[in-house]
mmCIF file of C-alpha atoms in Angstrom:
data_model
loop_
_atom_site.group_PDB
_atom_site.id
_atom_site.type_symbol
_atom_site.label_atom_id
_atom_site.label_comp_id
_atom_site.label_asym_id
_atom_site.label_seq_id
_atom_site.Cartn_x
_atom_site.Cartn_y
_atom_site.Cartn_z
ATOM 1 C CA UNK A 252 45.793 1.996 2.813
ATOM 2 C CA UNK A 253 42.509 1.433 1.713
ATOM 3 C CA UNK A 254 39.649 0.779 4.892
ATOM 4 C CA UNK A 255 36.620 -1.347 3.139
ATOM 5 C CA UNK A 256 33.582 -3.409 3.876
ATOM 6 C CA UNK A 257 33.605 -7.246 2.032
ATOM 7 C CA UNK A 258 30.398 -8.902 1.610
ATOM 8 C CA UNK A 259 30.984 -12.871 0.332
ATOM 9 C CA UNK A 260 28.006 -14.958 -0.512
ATOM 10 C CA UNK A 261 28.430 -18.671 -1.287
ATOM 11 C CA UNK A 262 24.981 -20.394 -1.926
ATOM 12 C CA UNK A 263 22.745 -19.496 0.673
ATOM 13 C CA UNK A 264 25.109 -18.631 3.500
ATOM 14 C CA UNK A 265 26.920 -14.718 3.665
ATOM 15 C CA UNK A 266 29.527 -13.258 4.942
ATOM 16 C CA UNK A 267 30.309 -9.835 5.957
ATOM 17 C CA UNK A 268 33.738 -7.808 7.366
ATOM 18 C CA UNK A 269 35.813 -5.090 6.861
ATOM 19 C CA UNK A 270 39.262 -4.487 7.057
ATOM 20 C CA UNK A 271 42.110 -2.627 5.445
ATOM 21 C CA UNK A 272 44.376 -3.499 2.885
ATOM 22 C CA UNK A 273 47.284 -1.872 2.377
ATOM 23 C CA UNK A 274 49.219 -2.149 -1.042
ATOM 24 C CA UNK A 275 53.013 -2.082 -0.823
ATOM 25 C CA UNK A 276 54.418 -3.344 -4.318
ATOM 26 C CA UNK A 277 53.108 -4.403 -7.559
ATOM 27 C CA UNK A 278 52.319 -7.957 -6.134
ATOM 28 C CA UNK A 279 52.550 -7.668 -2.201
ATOM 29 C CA UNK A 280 49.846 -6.526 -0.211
ATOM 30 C CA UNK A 281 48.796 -7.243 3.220
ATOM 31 C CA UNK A 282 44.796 -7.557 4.435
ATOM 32 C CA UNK A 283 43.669 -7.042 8.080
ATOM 33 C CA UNK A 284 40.285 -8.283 8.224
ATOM 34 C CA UNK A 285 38.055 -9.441 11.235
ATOM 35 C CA UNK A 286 40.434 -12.306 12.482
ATOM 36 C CA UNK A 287 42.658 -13.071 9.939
ATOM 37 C CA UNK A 288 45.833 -10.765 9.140
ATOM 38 C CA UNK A 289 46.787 -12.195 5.541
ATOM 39 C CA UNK A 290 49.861 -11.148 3.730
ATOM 40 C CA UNK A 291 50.598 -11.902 -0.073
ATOM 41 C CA UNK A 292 53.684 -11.661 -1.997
ATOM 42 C CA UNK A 293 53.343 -12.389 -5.586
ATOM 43 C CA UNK A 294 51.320 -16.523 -4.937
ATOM 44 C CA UNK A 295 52.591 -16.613 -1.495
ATOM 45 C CA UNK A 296 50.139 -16.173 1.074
ATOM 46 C CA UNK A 297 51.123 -16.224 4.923
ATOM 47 C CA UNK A 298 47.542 -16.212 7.314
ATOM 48 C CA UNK A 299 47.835 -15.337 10.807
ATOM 49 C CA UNK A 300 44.467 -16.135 12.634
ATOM 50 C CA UNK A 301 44.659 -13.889 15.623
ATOM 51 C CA UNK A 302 42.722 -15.309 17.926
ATOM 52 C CA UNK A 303 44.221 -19.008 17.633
ATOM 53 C CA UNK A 304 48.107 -17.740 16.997
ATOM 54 C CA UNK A 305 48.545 -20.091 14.474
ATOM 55 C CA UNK A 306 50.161 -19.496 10.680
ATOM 56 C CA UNK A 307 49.199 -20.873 7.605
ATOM 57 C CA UNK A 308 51.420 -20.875 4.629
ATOM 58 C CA UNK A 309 49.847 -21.506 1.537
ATOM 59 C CA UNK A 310 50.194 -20.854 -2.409
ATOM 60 C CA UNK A 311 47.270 -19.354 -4.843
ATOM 61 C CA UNK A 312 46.953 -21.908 -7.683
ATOM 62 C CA UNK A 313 47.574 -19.957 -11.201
ATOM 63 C CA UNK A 314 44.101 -20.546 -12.310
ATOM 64 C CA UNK A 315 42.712 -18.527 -8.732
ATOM 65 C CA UNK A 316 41.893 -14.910 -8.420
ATOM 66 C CA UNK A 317 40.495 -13.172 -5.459
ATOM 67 C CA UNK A 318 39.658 -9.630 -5.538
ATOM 68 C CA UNK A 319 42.520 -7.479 -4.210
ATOM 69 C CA UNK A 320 44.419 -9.096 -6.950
ATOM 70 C CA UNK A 321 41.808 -7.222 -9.086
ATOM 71 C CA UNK A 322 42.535 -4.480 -7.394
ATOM 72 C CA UNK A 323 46.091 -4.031 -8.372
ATOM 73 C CA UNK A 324 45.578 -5.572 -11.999
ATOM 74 C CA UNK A 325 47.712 -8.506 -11.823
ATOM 75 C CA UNK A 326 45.074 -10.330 -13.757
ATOM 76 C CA UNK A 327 46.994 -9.836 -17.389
ATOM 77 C CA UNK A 328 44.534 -11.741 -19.655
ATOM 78 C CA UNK A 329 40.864 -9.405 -18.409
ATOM 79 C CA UNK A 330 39.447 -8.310 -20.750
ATOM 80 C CA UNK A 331 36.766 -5.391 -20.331
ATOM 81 C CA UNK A 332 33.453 -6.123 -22.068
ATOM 82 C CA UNK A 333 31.655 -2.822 -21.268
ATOM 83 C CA UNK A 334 31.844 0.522 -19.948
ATOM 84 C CA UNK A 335 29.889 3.353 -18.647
ATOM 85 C CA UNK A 336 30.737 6.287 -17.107
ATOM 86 C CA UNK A 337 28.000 7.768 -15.091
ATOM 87 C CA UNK A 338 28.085 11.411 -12.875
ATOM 88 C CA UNK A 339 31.685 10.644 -11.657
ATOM 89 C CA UNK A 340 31.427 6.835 -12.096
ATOM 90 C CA UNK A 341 33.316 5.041 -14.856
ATOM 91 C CA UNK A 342 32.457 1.388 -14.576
ATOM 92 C CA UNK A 343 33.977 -1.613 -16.481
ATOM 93 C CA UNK A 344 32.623 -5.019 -16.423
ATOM 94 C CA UNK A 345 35.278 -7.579 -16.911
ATOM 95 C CA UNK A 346 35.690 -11.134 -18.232
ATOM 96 C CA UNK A 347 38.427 -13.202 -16.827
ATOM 97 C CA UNK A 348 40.541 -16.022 -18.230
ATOM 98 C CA UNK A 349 39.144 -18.329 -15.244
ATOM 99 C CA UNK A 350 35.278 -17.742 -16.836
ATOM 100 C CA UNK A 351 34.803 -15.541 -13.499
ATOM 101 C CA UNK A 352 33.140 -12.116 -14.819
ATOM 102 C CA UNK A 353 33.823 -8.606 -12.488
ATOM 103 C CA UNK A 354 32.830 -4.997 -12.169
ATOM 104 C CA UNK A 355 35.073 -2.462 -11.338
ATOM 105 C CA UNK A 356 33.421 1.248 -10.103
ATOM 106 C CA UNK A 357 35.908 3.762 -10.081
ATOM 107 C CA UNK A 358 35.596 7.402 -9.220
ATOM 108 C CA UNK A 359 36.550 9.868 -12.504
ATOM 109 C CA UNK A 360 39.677 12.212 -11.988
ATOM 110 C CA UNK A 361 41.261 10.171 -9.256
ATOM 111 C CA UNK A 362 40.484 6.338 -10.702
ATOM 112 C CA UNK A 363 40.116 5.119 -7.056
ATOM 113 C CA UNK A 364 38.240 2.538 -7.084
ATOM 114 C CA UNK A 365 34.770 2.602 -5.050
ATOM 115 C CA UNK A 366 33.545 -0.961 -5.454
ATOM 116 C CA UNK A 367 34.366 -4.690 -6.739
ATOM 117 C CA UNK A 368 32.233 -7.509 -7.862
ATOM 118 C CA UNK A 369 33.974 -10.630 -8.646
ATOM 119 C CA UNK A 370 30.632 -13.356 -9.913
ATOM 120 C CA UNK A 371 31.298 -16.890 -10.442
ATOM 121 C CA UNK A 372 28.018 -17.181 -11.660
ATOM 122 C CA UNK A 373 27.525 -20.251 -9.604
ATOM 123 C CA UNK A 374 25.972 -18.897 -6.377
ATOM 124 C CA UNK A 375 29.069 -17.350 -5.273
ATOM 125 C CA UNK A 376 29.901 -13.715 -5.403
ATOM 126 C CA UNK A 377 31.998 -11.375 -3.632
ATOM 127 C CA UNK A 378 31.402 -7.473 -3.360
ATOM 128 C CA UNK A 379 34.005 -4.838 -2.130
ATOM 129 C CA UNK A 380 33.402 -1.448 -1.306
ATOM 130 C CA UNK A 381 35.854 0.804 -0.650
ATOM 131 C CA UNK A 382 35.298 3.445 2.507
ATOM 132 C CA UNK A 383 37.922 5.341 2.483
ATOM 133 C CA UNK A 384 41.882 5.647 0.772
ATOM 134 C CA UNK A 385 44.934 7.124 2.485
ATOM 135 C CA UNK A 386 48.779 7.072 2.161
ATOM 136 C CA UNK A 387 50.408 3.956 4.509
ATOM 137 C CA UNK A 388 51.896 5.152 7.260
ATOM 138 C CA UNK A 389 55.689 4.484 7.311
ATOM 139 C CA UNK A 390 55.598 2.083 10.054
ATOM 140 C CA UNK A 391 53.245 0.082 7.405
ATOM 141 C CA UNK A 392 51.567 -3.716 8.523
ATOM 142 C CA UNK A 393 53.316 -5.670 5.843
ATOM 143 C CA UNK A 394 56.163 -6.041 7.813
ATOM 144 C CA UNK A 395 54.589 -7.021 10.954
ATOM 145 C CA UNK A 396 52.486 -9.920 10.931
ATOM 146 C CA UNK A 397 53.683 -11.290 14.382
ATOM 147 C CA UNK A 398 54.725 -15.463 13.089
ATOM 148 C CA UNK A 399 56.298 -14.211 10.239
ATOM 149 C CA UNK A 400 59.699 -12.506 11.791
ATOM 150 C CA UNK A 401 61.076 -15.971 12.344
ATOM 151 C CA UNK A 402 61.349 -16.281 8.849
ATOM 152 C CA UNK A 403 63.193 -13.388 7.379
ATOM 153 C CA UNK A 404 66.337 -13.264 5.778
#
């Protein structure tokens, strides 16, 4: 489970939150953050906005990449156009396939990360930084996003 704070700026209007993710395969992860509980498996993305008790069912086009996608390296096709390692910082600075560019801060020894940038480089950016990083409990939130049940197998 990792607890961090989101910052999202699209042209002149920002964003903040945080929230937890927690990461529960190579491609399924599941986001609690502000209002929204958002669970992903591989494109699939199920939204539950809390407040409203409605579900939204949607797909992430190919071509799309948000940040805790990042996180988990799904992006195949990054490649890393520079790298530092500072005190107990290694940080990589990224091109992506979509012409998006990222930096990736990760603490030496343990390669947690401590922050993401993902810059579109048209006055939209997203920053991530990570607060803290435990194990998931084993009664873990991907499994219990409340409009979901009615659809398992």
């Amino acid at each position: 489970e990792i607890s961090f704070s989101l910052q999202q700026i699209q042209f002149e209007e920002q964003w903040s939150e945080s929230g937890t993710v927690e990461i529960v395969g190579q491609d399924s992860f599941f986001i609690d953050i502000g209002n929204q509980a958002i669970k992903m498996e591989g494109r699939s993305v199920s939204t539950w906005n809390k407040s409203s008790s409605q579900l939204i069912l949607d797909a992430l086009p190919d071509e799309e990449t948000n940040i805790f996608q990042l996180l988990i390296g799904e992006k195949q096709r990054t490649k890393v156009i520079n790298q530092e390692i500072s005190g107990n910082t290694i940080s990589l600075s990224l091109d992506l396939e979509t012409g998006i560019s990222a930096e990736i801060s990760i603490t030496k020894g343990s390669y947690y990360p401590k922050k993401v940038v993902l810059d579109s480089g048209e006055k939209m950016k997203t920053v991530l930084w990570v607060q803290d990083i435990k194990p998931i409990t084993e009664e873990n939130l991907f499994e219990t996003l409340p409009a979901l049940s009615v659809f398992k197998k």
